[in-house]
Amino acid sequence: MAISQEPVDTSTPSESMEGSEILRVEDLHTSFFLPIGELQAVRGVSFTLKRGQSLGIVGESGSGKTVLARSIMGLTLAKHVEISGKAFFNGRDLLTLSRREMRSLWGTEIAMIFQDPMTSLNPMVKIGRQVIEHLRQHKNVDRREAKQIALDLLNEVRIPEAESRIDRLPHELSGGMRQRVSIASALACEPSLLFADEPTTALDVTVQHQILNLLSREQRQRNMTMVLVTHDLGVIAGRTDETLVMYAGKVVEQAPTAEIFDNTQHPYTEALMRSIPRTSQPSHTPLAAITGRPPVATHLPKGCAFSPRCPYVQPRCHEEDPSLVSIGTSEHKAACWYPVGSDANREAFERNLSDRLPQTLAVAEALDADQGSETSADVPDGELT
Amino acid sequence: MQKMIVGRLTRLVVTVLVVSFVTFVGVNVLPGDPVNALIPIDAQQDREFVEQIREEWGLNDPMVVRYGRWLGDAVQGDLGRSLVTGQPVTDEITHRLPITLELMAVAVGFSLLIAVPLGAFSGYREGRRSDRLVSGLAQAGLSLPVFVTGLILIYVFALRLQWFPAVGWNRLSDGLGPNLKSVALPALSLAVTEIAVYTRVLRSDMIATLKENYILSARAKGLTDRFVLFRHGLRPSLLTLVTVVGLNIGFLIGGSLVIEYLFAIPGLGKRLFSAIQQRDFMMVQAITVLITVFYVIVNTATDLVYMVVDPRIRRTN
Ligand SMILES: Nc1ncnc2c1ncn2[C@@H]1O[C@H](COP(=O)(O)OP(=O)(O)OP(=O)(O)O)[C@@H](O)[C@H]1O
Ligand code: SF4
Ligand SMILES: [Mg+2]
């Protein structure tokens, strides 16, 4: 992944972080109005991204990652939806733009890669055309030129024998190849911001790595800003600059990716760490699952949304919802009354252990089991505690 | 491909055999003696004469023998002679068939021309006012019987506005203009129901297609709605429509019988009517077989159209 940077950023990746601000999201809320009531899918998310930076958004299924990405991008989610807040892209608030204005940004400035390459390509349209059709519409390139660009792109995303594959239909390609086609299509108009919504969840583990590496390489080479959405912390380790951990529509922890791994603050992030698949374990070993289920977004618990599942939960957590505040450095924020590693946290753990709280016992058990086995995770520069 | 053609031909042969035999039996067990079509009423009392005619036309042989004879001639292209006019049936058919085919082709073509954009648009605007309007019109179109539509059209466009002739037919050899004028109203009468059916079928498939992920990803590329609708949405939504158009040809044949009668068009349908009335069973037999063959051909054509619409089928064949 140590591919050289664009001429603008000559040295380390950290320097690309000094670029100009490209995306600033402020207090974004998205609610669906359903017959059973209001479903708050996103509840006040804020973050900023600089040009060339990459951001990982991590959280379990249902935590609001997709809704967040689509709200920013302005892709219609449903009929009865309300979005509030701000999302500045190069200084323009995307949430105030008309559909026509958004359409002129889609594909050219902001692109998206979807989760399932089996269904996100049209089964009846040749892949070559799907890679460059928007290029032809946006930029008026002629047919021959477009074909050459499609070929170059397919080569760039490492599709072997691109020449013969350009006229194939999606079902004639494997899942990994199809996702490469989607990536090629997303890159066609050289967008400055790329959303990748679980781009590898539907793929085999080995293919996952190839696709993620391809994405990272393209992101760095093109100095593109990338938002990588995933439910697997292992996916973003070593690949994104920043990380945002979401739970029940809120950001619960936010920090540079390395910092998240080295100095985990939020109990939920810690739980996610434990569920990263490890290469040392034989495959199909059940992951240390987080006890319980995420709350239903129409019936959120009072206080901290994680409280019903948290091994450190204390009476205060049921009453007051902790807000996202800086911890240690200003770059590292978490929303928890008893952050991991603090004395208060250790005391809370001991107390819950003696109260025999189920989720606390489960964690203690997992820790004991871990002591025996090798703790080498599938994390290049992260440490698991 | 080859296998498919062989399979289709076999099916065609079997179908024609079954249908022609059933028709043969049916026509023969109908009340009324076909010999009555052959001789004037006053001569029908003359037993000897009747017997002679029966012998001459082979009406006294067992049914199976007669069917065998008919079949033997038919495979050689001889469909016998009309019991009423005495003319070879094939002559009359070659004269009338083009008219009926033109009527049906224009009706289907016109229906598709209207229904495809209408259905696609209506599906795209699902639930909006324009969609509700289209759906309401389609519902109305469906509930109008063909002959009512025909009568309304005749009244408005032929009698009132006098834009088109009310009855009769001008052949293509009489010039394209007059020909189109005479096909317009009858074809439109047939088309109203077809448009309604096609529009509804395409609309519902379109609604389903537009929920697909690849439509969202096409839109996320900034393609215009029209491009997404017609270049990405249409093709996958056409498969049911193709099936329905193929199946509906059957109804269309029935409809064209009525319409030819109503507009006094000298097509096959009109002839079938009079043939049945006159117990001209050679003619009935021939036209029925022809309709069967036509139906099987349409079915095969439908499968070919699938291949055109869905490139995946083309590839695997
Ligand atoms: N169109 C919609 N209508 C109603 N509710 C929706 C809609 N889309 C998402 N939701 C709800 O919003 C919440 C967040 O969903 P979202 O798809 O963003 O989760 P996610 O984090 O992307 O999860 P996953 O890993 O399953 O993709 C869920 O409770 C979901 O049921
Ligand atoms: S300790 Fe309390 S505030 Fe912190 S995550 Fe657990 S329940 Fe929430
Ligand atoms: Mg999602």
PDB file of N, CA, C and O in Angstrom, chain A residues 11-33:
ATOM      1  N   SER A  11       5.284  13.744   0.467  1.00  0.00           N
ATOM      2  CA  SER A  11       5.861  12.795   1.417  1.00  0.00           C
ATOM      3  C   SER A  11       4.849  11.889   2.129  1.00  0.00           C
ATOM      4  O   SER A  11       4.276  10.987   1.519  1.00  0.00           O
ATOM      5  N   THR A  12       4.637  12.147   3.376  1.00  0.00           N
ATOM      6  CA  THR A  12       3.852  11.211   4.170  1.00  0.00           C
ATOM      7  C   THR A  12       2.351  11.438   4.021  1.00  0.00           C
ATOM      8  O   THR A  12       1.924  12.527   3.662  1.00  0.00           O
ATOM      9  N   PRO A  13       1.576  10.398   4.326  1.00  0.00           N
ATOM     10  CA  PRO A  13       0.127  10.561   4.250  1.00  0.00           C
ATOM     11  C   PRO A  13      -0.377  11.675   5.156  1.00  0.00           C
ATOM     12  O   PRO A  13      -1.349  12.332   4.833  1.00  0.00           O
ATOM     13  N   SER A  14       0.320  11.887   6.281  1.00  0.00           N
ATOM     14  CA  SER A  14      -0.170  12.892   7.218  1.00  0.00           C
ATOM     15  C   SER A  14      -0.170  14.267   6.574  1.00  0.00           C
ATOM     16  O   SER A  14      -0.963  15.132   6.938  1.00  0.00           O
ATOM     17  N   GLU A  15       0.701  14.437   5.595  1.00  0.00           N
ATOM     18  CA  GLU A  15       0.737  15.747   4.954  1.00  0.00           C
ATOM     19  C   GLU A  15      -0.496  16.008   4.109  1.00  0.00           C
ATOM     20  O   GLU A  15      -0.955  17.133   4.000  1.00  0.00           O
ATOM     21  N   SER A  16      -1.030  14.904   3.518  1.00  0.00           N
ATOM     22  CA  SER A  16      -2.236  15.092   2.725  1.00  0.00           C
ATOM     23  C   SER A  16      -3.391  15.545   3.614  1.00  0.00           C
ATOM     24  O   SER A  16      -4.360  16.099   3.154  1.00  0.00           O
ATOM     25  N   MET A  17      -3.268  15.270   4.916  1.00  0.00           N
ATOM     26  CA  MET A  17      -4.311  15.687   5.838  1.00  0.00           C
ATOM     27  C   MET A  17      -4.308  17.188   6.033  1.00  0.00           C
ATOM     28  O   MET A  17      -5.251  17.752   6.577  1.00  0.00           O
ATOM     29  N   GLU A  18      -3.240  17.830   5.604  1.00  0.00           N
ATOM     30  CA  GLU A  18      -3.181  19.282   5.732  1.00  0.00           C
ATOM     31  C   GLU A  18      -3.962  19.974   4.618  1.00  0.00           C
ATOM     32  O   GLU A  18      -4.007  21.182   4.558  1.00  0.00           O
ATOM     33  N   GLY A  19      -4.563  19.170   3.690  1.00  0.00           N
ATOM     34  CA  GLY A  19      -5.278  19.753   2.544  1.00  0.00           C
ATOM     35  C   GLY A  19      -6.471  20.583   2.964  1.00  0.00           C
ATOM     36  O   GLY A  19      -6.804  20.679   4.144  1.00  0.00           O
ATOM     37  N   SER A  20      -7.137  21.147   1.987  1.00  0.00           N
ATOM     38  CA  SER A  20      -8.263  22.016   2.307  1.00  0.00           C
ATOM     39  C   SER A  20      -9.483  21.183   2.663  1.00  0.00           C
ATOM     40  O   SER A  20      -9.604  20.030   2.273  1.00  0.00           O
ATOM     41  N   GLU A  21     -10.364  21.806   3.396  1.00  0.00           N
ATOM     42  CA  GLU A  21     -11.571  21.104   3.819  1.00  0.00           C
ATOM     43  C   GLU A  21     -12.483  20.823   2.621  1.00  0.00           C
ATOM     44  O   GLU A  21     -12.721  21.694   1.808  1.00  0.00           O
ATOM     45  N   ILE A  22     -12.944  19.598   2.517  1.00  0.00           N
ATOM     46  CA  ILE A  22     -13.802  19.268   1.378  1.00  0.00           C
ATOM     47  C   ILE A  22     -15.231  18.973   1.821  1.00  0.00           C
ATOM     48  O   ILE A  22     -16.192  19.324   1.133  1.00  0.00           O
ATOM     49  N   LEU A  23     -15.362  18.323   2.986  1.00  0.00           N
ATOM     50  CA  LEU A  23     -16.701  17.969   3.462  1.00  0.00           C
ATOM     51  C   LEU A  23     -16.830  18.322   4.931  1.00  0.00           C
ATOM     52  O   LEU A  23     -15.971  17.954   5.741  1.00  0.00           O
ATOM     53  N   ARG A  24     -17.855  19.078   5.272  1.00  0.00           N
ATOM     54  CA  ARG A  24     -18.118  19.341   6.680  1.00  0.00           C
ATOM     55  C   ARG A  24     -19.581  19.055   6.981  1.00  0.00           C
ATOM     56  O   ARG A  24     -20.470  19.684   6.420  1.00  0.00           O
ATOM     57  N   VAL A  25     -19.784  18.079   7.824  1.00  0.00           N
ATOM     58  CA  VAL A  25     -21.147  17.693   8.186  1.00  0.00           C
ATOM     59  C   VAL A  25     -21.423  18.233   9.581  1.00  0.00           C
ATOM     60  O   VAL A  25     -20.603  18.064  10.486  1.00  0.00           O
ATOM     61  N   GLU A  26     -22.549  18.909   9.738  1.00  0.00           N
ATOM     62  CA  GLU A  26     -22.872  19.515  11.026  1.00  0.00           C
ATOM     63  C   GLU A  26     -24.238  19.070  11.507  1.00  0.00           C
ATOM     64  O   GLU A  26     -25.249  19.317  10.844  1.00  0.00           O
ATOM     65  N   ASP A  27     -24.230  18.395  12.638  1.00  0.00           N
ATOM     66  CA  ASP A  27     -25.463  18.043  13.340  1.00  0.00           C
ATOM     67  C   ASP A  27     -26.530  17.459  12.414  1.00  0.00           C
ATOM     68  O   ASP A  27     -27.658  17.929  12.374  1.00  0.00           O
ATOM     69  N   LEU A  28     -26.134  16.455  11.681  1.00  0.00           N
ATOM     70  CA  LEU A  28     -27.054  15.841  10.717  1.00  0.00           C
ATOM     71  C   LEU A  28     -28.034  14.894  11.414  1.00  0.00           C
ATOM     72  O   LEU A  28     -27.628  14.039  12.196  1.00  0.00           O
ATOM     73  N   HIS A  29     -29.302  15.108  11.129  1.00  0.00           N
ATOM     74  CA  HIS A  29     -30.352  14.219  11.647  1.00  0.00           C
ATOM     75  C   HIS A  29     -31.147  13.671  10.478  1.00  0.00           C
ATOM     76  O   HIS A  29     -31.506  14.429   9.579  1.00  0.00           O
ATOM     77  N   THR A  30     -31.443  12.378  10.496  1.00  0.00           N
ATOM     78  CA  THR A  30     -32.350  11.817   9.490  1.00  0.00           C
ATOM     79  C   THR A  30     -33.386  10.957  10.195  1.00  0.00           C
ATOM     80  O   THR A  30     -33.037  10.061  10.961  1.00  0.00           O
ATOM     81  N   SER A  31     -34.641  11.265   9.945  1.00  0.00           N
ATOM     82  CA  SER A  31     -35.723  10.494  10.560  1.00  0.00           C
ATOM     83  C   SER A  31     -36.663   9.974   9.495  1.00  0.00           C
ATOM     84  O   SER A  31     -36.928  10.654   8.500  1.00  0.00           O
ATOM     85  N   PHE A  32     -37.147   8.770   9.720  1.00  0.00           N
ATOM     86  CA  PHE A  32     -38.197   8.233   8.868  1.00  0.00           C
ATOM     87  C   PHE A  32     -39.494   8.310   9.653  1.00  0.00           C
ATOM     88  O   PHE A  32     -39.521   7.969  10.837  1.00  0.00           O
ATOM     89  N   PHE A  33     -40.541   8.744   8.991  1.00  0.00           N
ATOM     90  CA  PHE A  33     -41.828   8.766   9.665  1.00  0.00           C
ATOM     91  C   PHE A  33     -42.637   7.567   9.216  1.00  0.00           C
ATOM     92  O   PHE A  33     -43.151   7.522   8.110  1.00  0.00           O
TER      93      PHE A  33
END
